[in-house]
Amino acid sequence: SYTFAHKLRPASRGERGCFFVPLYTFSVSLQKIASSTLWQLASQGVSLLLGILSVKLVTLSLSKELVGNYQTVYGYLQIFGIIADFGLYAVSIQELSRARDRMALLRVLFVLRGVVTILSLGAALLLAWIIPSFRGTPLPLGITIAAFVPFFTLLAGMFRTAFQVEFRMKSVFAAEIASRVTTLLLMIGAFLLGVQSSSDMSMYLLFLLFGSAGGLVLFSLSLFLSLRLPWVRSGLSQVFRPFSALDWQQFIRIARLALPYGFAFFATTIYRQTDITLIAFFRADYELQNAYYGTMMRIAEVGFLLPTFLLNSALPLLSTGGVEQGSDGERARLRGQILLAVLSLGSIVASFSYFWSRPIALLLTQKNYLSTALHPGADTALELLSFSMFLSGVVAYCFYLLLTMLHWRP
């Protein structure tokens, strides 16, 4: 959801705005770009469908209290996953697309990704075991098991950059769908074996383990497919060799380059990622609260990401510089058209979520999750989230526009 920055490079002295890196120059075939975009669309669509089925199986298989713990675990880890991203995905594609020695650069990028991921998720695990409000709950052990999901996903992101640079998004589609299918099949198996509305703590841990198994499949298949690229194979073979002084300079340079992107993305998404964790901090009944709210947040993430996906596709045209981009007036009209599209999409998603909240909640959960005359429910949470879905599109548009104008700098 944040692959925008890789399409730009900062202007050099005497230039204004941002310019496309070689990956997106006109020498690249439009057919390859179109194919890459279509594979990403297909991956998003199929992943959405499989994700909905997985959420439904979780609510059918586990008790409401365990569902609340399940959602709290992933809500907590998502915060540290955002931190661990560190803006590296965007910067990696930008750097690899114009690098003369991709093999050496990939080695540095992979080591940097591994260091940041281990530090971030290590902090997540440490805090989970020492936070007072988590003591005596199923959360610390659940977080420990589920931490493999962001761990494997973030490492697999390095291979995704290689596929993006080579316009081989079919491999990304295969890896992501295989990962989702693995988790879903394991959940279906447990459900068919009689795991239904279970209050057994071992079933809660087992379902978290299913997610980690899917993450392992994603990493393993991404690694296998990426090894077909000679420069990836050569770069990975040297990962564990000692760094030279030049490697350390490259390491520091990329870390400094990625930090502003990582901070900007963190600042624009953290406000909606902390809710579930804060509920666990301050509510004694967090299990029930997050069973309602956390489950709806999973589907609301789709609404948050749709404007981002639209902006990813439109970003080359949003650039304020580069050749053949037209006059300032034409660019201004184009920005207005894109803003109208974002607002229209946000309005549709928000309206659908608000007015159809009860059917959507029932599709993802069970009848006892719905609101009654006496208490709110999952459909109430989705109604409230619908407003933020609309506003997040506006935030994303402004964020992308400022990035293309190079206003992310302090």
Coordinates of C-alpha atoms in Angstrom, one line a residue:
S1 CA 0.0 0.0 0.0
Y2 CA 3.0 2.3 -0.1
T3 CA 4.8 1.7 -3.3
F4 CA 4.6 5.3 -4.5
A5 CA 8.0 6.7 -3.8
H6 CA 9.9 4.3 -5.9
K7 CA 8.7 6.0 -9.0
L8 CA 10.5 9.3 -8.2
R9 CA 13.9 10.6 -7.6
P10 CA 14.7 13.9 -6.0
A11 CA 15.7 16.8 -8.3
S12 CA 19.4 17.5 -8.5
R13 CA 20.8 21.0 -8.2
G14 CA 19.3 23.4 -10.6
E15 CA 16.2 21.3 -11.2
R16 CA 12.7 21.5 -9.7
G17 CA 10.3 18.8 -8.7
C18 CA 10.8 15.1 -9.0
F19 CA 11.7 12.9 -12.0
F20 CA 11.1 9.4 -12.9
V21 CA 13.8 6.9 -12.4
P22 CA 15.0 4.7 -15.2
L23 CA 12.5 2.0 -14.4
Y24 CA 9.6 4.2 -15.5
T25 CA 11.1 6.0 -18.4
F26 CA 9.5 5.8 -21.8
S27 CA 12.0 3.1 -22.8
V28 CA 10.1 0.6 -20.7
S29 CA 7.4 -1.1 -22.6
L30 CA 3.8 0.0 -21.7
Q31 CA 2.8 -3.6 -22.1
K32 CA 5.0 -4.6 -19.2
I33 CA 3.7 -1.8 -17.0
A34 CA 0.1 -2.8 -17.8
S35 CA 0.8 -6.5 -17.1
S36 CA 2.4 -5.7 -13.8
T37 CA -0.6 -3.5 -12.8
L38 CA -3.1 -6.2 -13.7
W39 CA -1.3 -8.8 -11.7
Q40 CA -1.3 -6.5 -8.7
L41 CA -5.0 -6.0 -9.2
A42 CA -5.6 -9.7 -9.4
S43 CA -3.6 -10.3 -6.3
Q44 CA -5.5 -7.7 -4.3
G45 CA -8.8 -9.0 -5.4
V46 CA -8.2 -12.7 -4.7
S47 CA -6.4 -11.8 -1.4
L48 CA -9.5 -9.8 -0.3
L49 CA -11.8 -12.7 -1.0
L50 CA -9.6 -15.2 0.9
G51 CA -9.2 -12.7 3.7
I52 CA -12.9 -12.4 4.1
L53 CA -13.3 -16.1 4.3
S54 CA -10.5 -16.3 6.9
V55 CA -12.1 -13.7 9.1
K56 CA -15.4 -15.6 8.9
L57 CA -13.8 -18.9 9.9
V58 CA -12.1 -17.3 12.9
T59 CA -15.4 -16.0 14.2
L60 CA -17.1 -19.3 13.6
S61 CA -14.3 -21.4 15.1
L62 CA -13.4 -19.4 18.2
S63 CA -15.4 -18.0 21.0
K64 CA -16.1 -14.2 21.1
E65 CA -13.5 -13.7 23.8
L66 CA -10.8 -15.6 21.9
V67 CA -11.7 -13.7 18.7
G68 CA -11.1 -10.5 20.6
N69 CA -7.6 -11.8 21.7
Y70 CA -6.9 -12.9 18.1
Q71 CA -7.7 -9.5 16.7
T72 CA -5.8 -7.7 19.5
V73 CA -2.6 -9.7 18.7
Y74 CA -2.6 -8.7 15.0
G75 CA -3.6 -5.1 15.8
Y76 CA -0.6 -4.8 18.2
L77 CA 1.8 -6.4 15.7
Q78 CA 0.7 -4.1 12.9
I79 CA 2.0 -1.1 14.8
F80 CA 5.5 -2.6 14.9
G81 CA 5.2 -3.9 11.3
I82 CA 4.7 -0.3 10.2
I83 CA 7.8 0.7 12.1
A84 CA 9.7 -2.2 10.7
D85 CA 8.9 -1.2 7.1
F86 CA 11.0 1.9 7.7
G87 CA 10.2 3.1 4.2
L88 CA 12.5 0.5 2.7
Y89 CA 10.1 -1.0 0.2
A90 CA 9.7 2.3 -1.6
V91 CA 13.4 3.2 -1.4
S92 CA 14.5 -0.3 -2.5
I93 CA 12.6 -0.2 -5.7
Q94 CA 13.9 3.3 -6.4
E95 CA 17.5 2.3 -5.8
L96 CA 17.4 -1.1 -7.5
S97 CA 15.8 0.3 -10.6
R98 CA 18.8 2.6 -11.3
A99 CA 21.6 0.6 -9.7
R100 CA 24.5 -0.5 -11.9
D101 CA 25.4 -3.3 -9.5
R102 CA 22.1 -4.7 -8.3
M103 CA 23.7 -7.7 -6.7
A104 CA 25.8 -5.7 -4.2
L105 CA 22.9 -3.3 -3.5
L106 CA 20.4 -6.2 -2.8
R107 CA 22.8 -7.6 -0.3
V108 CA 22.9 -4.3 1.6
L109 CA 19.2 -3.9 1.4
F110 CA 18.5 -7.4 2.6
V111 CA 20.8 -7.0 5.6
L112 CA 19.2 -3.6 6.5
R113 CA 15.7 -5.1 6.2
G114 CA 16.7 -7.9 8.5
V115 CA 18.3 -5.7 11.1
V116 CA 15.3 -3.3 11.2
T117 CA 12.8 -6.1 11.3
I118 CA 14.5 -8.0 14.1
L119 CA 14.9 -4.8 16.2
S120 CA 11.3 -3.8 15.7
L121 CA 9.7 -7.1 16.3
G122 CA 12.1 -7.9 19.1
A123 CA 10.9 -4.7 20.8
A124 CA 7.3 -5.8 20.2
L125 CA 7.9 -9.2 21.9
L126 CA 9.7 -7.6 24.8
L127 CA 7.0 -5.1 25.5
A128 CA 4.3 -7.7 25.1
W129 CA 5.7 -9.7 28.0
I130 CA 6.3 -6.7 30.4
I131 CA 3.3 -4.5 29.7
P132 CA 1.3 -4.8 33.0
S133 CA -2.2 -4.8 31.3
F134 CA -1.1 -7.8 29.2
R135 CA 0.0 -9.9 32.2
G136 CA -2.3 -12.9 32.9
T137 CA -3.9 -12.7 29.4
P138 CA -3.4 -14.8 26.3
L139 CA -1.8 -11.9 24.5
P140 CA 2.0 -12.3 25.2
L141 CA 2.1 -15.9 24.0
G142 CA -0.2 -15.2 21.1
I143 CA 2.0 -12.2 20.0
T144 CA 5.1 -14.4 20.2
I145 CA 3.5 -17.0 17.9
A146 CA 2.0 -14.5 15.4
A147 CA 5.2 -12.4 15.2
F148 CA 6.4 -14.7 12.5
V149 CA 3.7 -13.3 10.2
P150 CA 5.2 -9.8 9.9
F151 CA 8.7 -11.3 10.1
F152 CA 8.3 -13.4 7.0
T153 CA 6.1 -10.9 5.2
L154 CA 8.7 -8.1 5.6
L155 CA 11.6 -10.3 4.5
A156 CA 9.5 -11.5 1.5
G157 CA 9.1 -7.8 0.6
M158 CA 12.7 -7.7 -0.4
F159 CA 12.0 -10.3 -3.1
R160 CA 8.9 -8.4 -4.1
T161 CA 11.1 -5.5 -5.0
A162 CA 13.1 -7.7 -7.3
F163 CA 10.0 -8.9 -9.1
Q164 CA 8.8 -5.2 -9.3
V165 CA 12.0 -4.1 -10.9
E166 CA 11.9 -7.0 -13.4
F167 CA 8.2 -6.6 -14.1
R168 CA 7.5 -10.2 -12.9
M169 CA 4.5 -9.5 -10.7
K170 CA 3.1 -12.9 -11.7
S171 CA 5.5 -14.4 -9.1
V172 CA 4.2 -12.0 -6.4
F173 CA 0.7 -13.1 -7.2
A174 CA 1.6 -16.8 -6.9
A175 CA 3.4 -16.3 -3.6
E176 CA 0.7 -14.2 -2.0
I177 CA -2.2 -16.4 -3.1
A178 CA -0.3 -19.5 -2.0
S179 CA 0.2 -18.0 1.4
R180 CA -3.5 -17.0 1.8
V181 CA -4.7 -20.4 0.6
T182 CA -2.4 -22.2 3.0
T183 CA -3.8 -20.4 6.0
L184 CA -7.4 -20.7 4.8
L185 CA -7.1 -24.5 4.2
L186 CA -5.7 -25.0 7.7
M187 CA -8.6 -23.1 9.2
I188 CA -11.1 -25.0 7.1
G189 CA -9.5 -28.3 8.3
A190 CA -9.8 -27.3 11.9
F191 CA -13.4 -26.2 11.4
L192 CA -14.4 -29.4 9.7
L193 CA -12.8 -31.4 12.5
G194 CA -15.2 -29.8 15.0
V195 CA -13.5 -26.6 16.1
Q196 CA -16.6 -24.3 16.4
S197 CA -17.1 -21.5 18.9
S198 CA -14.2 -23.0 20.9
S199 CA -13.1 -21.5 24.2
D200 CA -10.0 -23.8 24.2
M201 CA -6.9 -21.7 24.5
S202 CA -4.9 -24.2 22.4
M203 CA -7.3 -23.6 19.5
Y204 CA -6.6 -19.8 19.7
L205 CA -2.9 -20.5 19.6
L206 CA -3.4 -23.0 16.8
F207 CA -5.2 -20.4 14.6
L208 CA -2.4 -17.9 15.2
L209 CA 0.1 -20.6 14.1
F210 CA -1.9 -21.1 10.9
G211 CA -1.2 -17.4 10.1
S212 CA 2.5 -18.0 10.7
A213 CA 2.5 -21.0 8.4
G214 CA 1.0 -18.8 5.7
G215 CA 3.8 -16.3 6.3
L216 CA 6.4 -19.0 6.0
V217 CA 4.9 -20.1 2.6
L218 CA 5.0 -16.6 1.4
F219 CA 8.7 -16.2 2.3
S220 CA 9.7 -19.6 1.0
L221 CA 8.0 -19.4 -2.3
S222 CA 9.1 -15.8 -2.9
L223 CA 12.7 -16.9 -2.2
F224 CA 12.4 -19.8 -4.5
L225 CA 11.0 -17.8 -7.4
S226 CA 13.4 -14.9 -6.9
L227 CA 16.4 -17.2 -7.1
R228 CA 15.7 -17.6 -10.8
L229 CA 17.1 -14.1 -11.2
P230 CA 20.9 -14.4 -11.4
W231 CA 21.6 -11.1 -9.7
V232 CA 19.3 -12.0 -6.8
R233 CA 20.9 -15.4 -6.4
S234 CA 24.4 -13.9 -6.4
G235 CA 23.4 -11.1 -3.9
L236 CA 21.8 -13.5 -1.4
S237 CA 24.8 -15.8 -1.6
Q238 CA 26.9 -13.0 -0.1
V239 CA 24.6 -11.9 2.6
F240 CA 26.6 -13.4 5.5
R241 CA 29.9 -12.1 4.3
P242 CA 31.5 -9.3 6.3
F243 CA 30.7 -5.8 5.2
S244 CA 33.4 -3.6 3.6
A245 CA 33.8 0.1 4.3
L246 CA 31.9 0.8 1.1
D247 CA 29.1 -1.5 2.1
W248 CA 28.7 0.3 5.4
Q249 CA 28.6 3.6 3.6
Q250 CA 25.8 2.2 1.4
F251 CA 24.0 0.8 4.4
I252 CA 24.0 4.2 6.2
R253 CA 23.1 6.1 3.0
I254 CA 20.0 4.0 2.3
A255 CA 18.9 4.1 6.0
R256 CA 19.0 7.8 6.0
L257 CA 17.2 7.9 2.6
A258 CA 14.5 5.6 3.8
L259 CA 13.8 7.2 7.2
P260 CA 11.8 10.2 6.0
Y261 CA 9.5 7.9 3.9
G262 CA 9.1 5.6 6.8
F263 CA 8.3 8.4 9.2
A264 CA 5.8 10.0 6.8
F265 CA 4.0 6.7 6.3
F266 CA 4.0 5.9 10.0
A267 CA 2.6 9.4 10.8
T268 CA -0.3 9.1 8.3
T269 CA -1.4 5.6 9.3
I270 CA -0.6 5.1 13.0
Y271 CA -3.7 7.0 14.1
R272 CA -5.9 4.2 12.9
Q273 CA -3.6 1.4 13.9
T274 CA -3.4 2.0 17.6
D275 CA -7.1 1.7 18.4
I276 CA -7.2 -2.0 19.0
T277 CA -4.0 -1.9 21.2
L278 CA -5.3 1.1 23.2
I279 CA -8.5 -0.8 23.9
A280 CA -6.5 -3.7 25.3
F281 CA -4.5 -1.2 27.4
F282 CA -7.5 0.6 29.0
R283 CA -10.5 -1.8 28.9
A284 CA -10.9 -4.7 31.2
D285 CA -13.4 -6.1 28.7
Y286 CA -11.0 -5.7 25.7
E287 CA -11.8 -9.2 24.5
L288 CA -15.4 -8.4 23.7
Q289 CA -14.7 -4.9 22.5
N290 CA -12.0 -6.1 20.1
A291 CA -14.2 -9.0 19.0
Y292 CA -16.6 -6.3 17.6
Y293 CA -14.2 -3.5 16.7
G294 CA -11.1 -5.5 15.7
T295 CA -13.0 -7.8 13.3
M296 CA -14.6 -4.8 11.5
M297 CA -11.2 -3.1 11.4
R298 CA -9.9 -6.0 9.3
I299 CA -12.5 -5.3 6.6
A300 CA -12.2 -1.5 7.0
E301 CA -8.5 -1.8 6.0
V302 CA -9.8 -2.6 2.5
G303 CA -11.6 0.7 2.4
F304 CA -8.4 2.5 3.6
L305 CA -6.3 0.9 0.9
L306 CA -8.5 1.4 -2.1
P307 CA -7.7 5.2 -2.6
T308 CA -4.0 4.3 -2.0
F309 CA -4.1 1.8 -4.8
L310 CA -5.7 4.3 -7.1
L311 CA -3.0 6.9 -6.3
N312 CA -0.3 4.3 -6.9
S313 CA -1.6 3.9 -10.5
A314 CA -2.0 7.6 -11.0
L315 CA 1.3 8.7 -9.5
P316 CA 3.3 8.9 -12.7
L317 CA 0.8 11.5 -13.9
L318 CA 0.9 13.4 -10.6
S319 CA 4.6 14.2 -11.0
T320 CA 5.4 17.8 -11.0
G321 CA 8.4 17.4 -13.3
G322 CA 9.8 15.1 -15.9
V323 CA 9.4 15.2 -19.7
E324 CA 6.2 15.3 -21.6
Q325 CA 4.1 16.1 -18.5
G326 CA 2.3 19.0 -20.1
S327 CA 1.7 22.5 -18.9
D328 CA 1.1 23.6 -15.3
G329 CA -2.6 24.1 -16.1
E330 CA -2.9 20.6 -17.5
R331 CA -1.3 19.1 -14.4
A332 CA -3.6 21.1 -12.2
R333 CA -6.6 19.8 -14.0
L334 CA -5.3 16.3 -13.8
R335 CA -4.8 16.6 -10.0
G336 CA -8.4 17.9 -9.7
Q337 CA -9.6 14.9 -11.7
I338 CA -7.7 12.5 -9.5
L339 CA -9.0 14.2 -6.4
L340 CA -12.5 13.8 -7.7
A341 CA -11.9 10.1 -8.3
V342 CA -10.5 9.7 -4.7
L343 CA -13.5 11.5 -3.2
S344 CA -16.0 9.5 -5.3
L345 CA -14.4 6.3 -4.4
G346 CA -14.2 7.3 -0.7
S347 CA -17.9 8.3 -0.8
I348 CA -18.9 5.0 -2.3
V349 CA -17.0 2.9 0.2
A350 CA -18.0 5.0 3.2
S351 CA -21.7 5.0 2.2
F352 CA -21.7 1.3 1.5
S353 CA -20.1 0.6 4.9
Y354 CA -22.5 2.9 6.8
F355 CA -25.8 1.9 5.2
W356 CA -24.9 -1.8 4.7
S357 CA -23.0 -2.2 8.0
R358 CA -25.4 -4.9 9.4
P359 CA -25.3 -7.2 6.3
I360 CA -21.5 -6.8 6.1
A361 CA -21.0 -7.5 9.8
L362 CA -23.2 -10.6 9.5
L363 CA -21.2 -11.8 6.5
L364 CA -18.0 -11.7 8.4
T365 CA -19.2 -12.8 11.9
Q366 CA -22.3 -14.3 13.5
K367 CA -25.6 -13.0 14.6
N368 CA -24.5 -12.6 18.2
Y369 CA -21.9 -10.0 17.0
L370 CA -24.6 -7.6 15.9
S371 CA -26.0 -4.7 17.8
T372 CA -29.3 -4.8 19.7
A373 CA -31.5 -2.2 21.3
L374 CA -29.5 -2.6 24.5
H375 CA -25.9 -2.6 23.3
P376 CA -23.7 -1.7 20.2
G377 CA -22.1 -4.4 18.1
A378 CA -19.8 -5.0 15.2
D379 CA -22.1 -3.2 12.8
T380 CA -21.9 -0.2 15.0
A381 CA -18.1 -0.2 14.8
L382 CA -18.3 -0.4 11.0
E383 CA -20.7 2.6 10.9
L384 CA -18.2 4.6 12.9
L385 CA -15.3 3.5 10.7
S386 CA -17.0 4.5 7.6
F387 CA -16.3 8.2 8.3
S388 CA -12.6 7.6 8.6
M389 CA -12.6 5.6 5.4
F390 CA -13.7 8.7 3.5
L391 CA -11.3 11.0 5.3
S392 CA -8.3 8.6 4.8
G393 CA -8.6 9.0 1.1
V394 CA -8.2 12.8 1.4
V395 CA -5.2 12.3 3.7
A396 CA -3.7 9.8 1.2
Y397 CA -4.2 12.2 -1.7
C398 CA -2.5 15.1 0.2
F399 CA 0.3 12.9 1.3
Y400 CA 1.0 11.6 -2.2
L401 CA 0.8 15.1 -3.7
L402 CA 3.3 16.5 -1.2
L403 CA 5.7 13.6 -1.8
T404 CA 5.6 14.2 -5.6
M405 CA 6.5 17.9 -4.9
L406 CA 9.3 16.8 -2.6
H407 CA 7.8 18.5 0.4
W408 CA 8.4 15.5 2.7
R409 CA 11.7 17.0 3.7
P410 CA 12.0 18.8 7.1

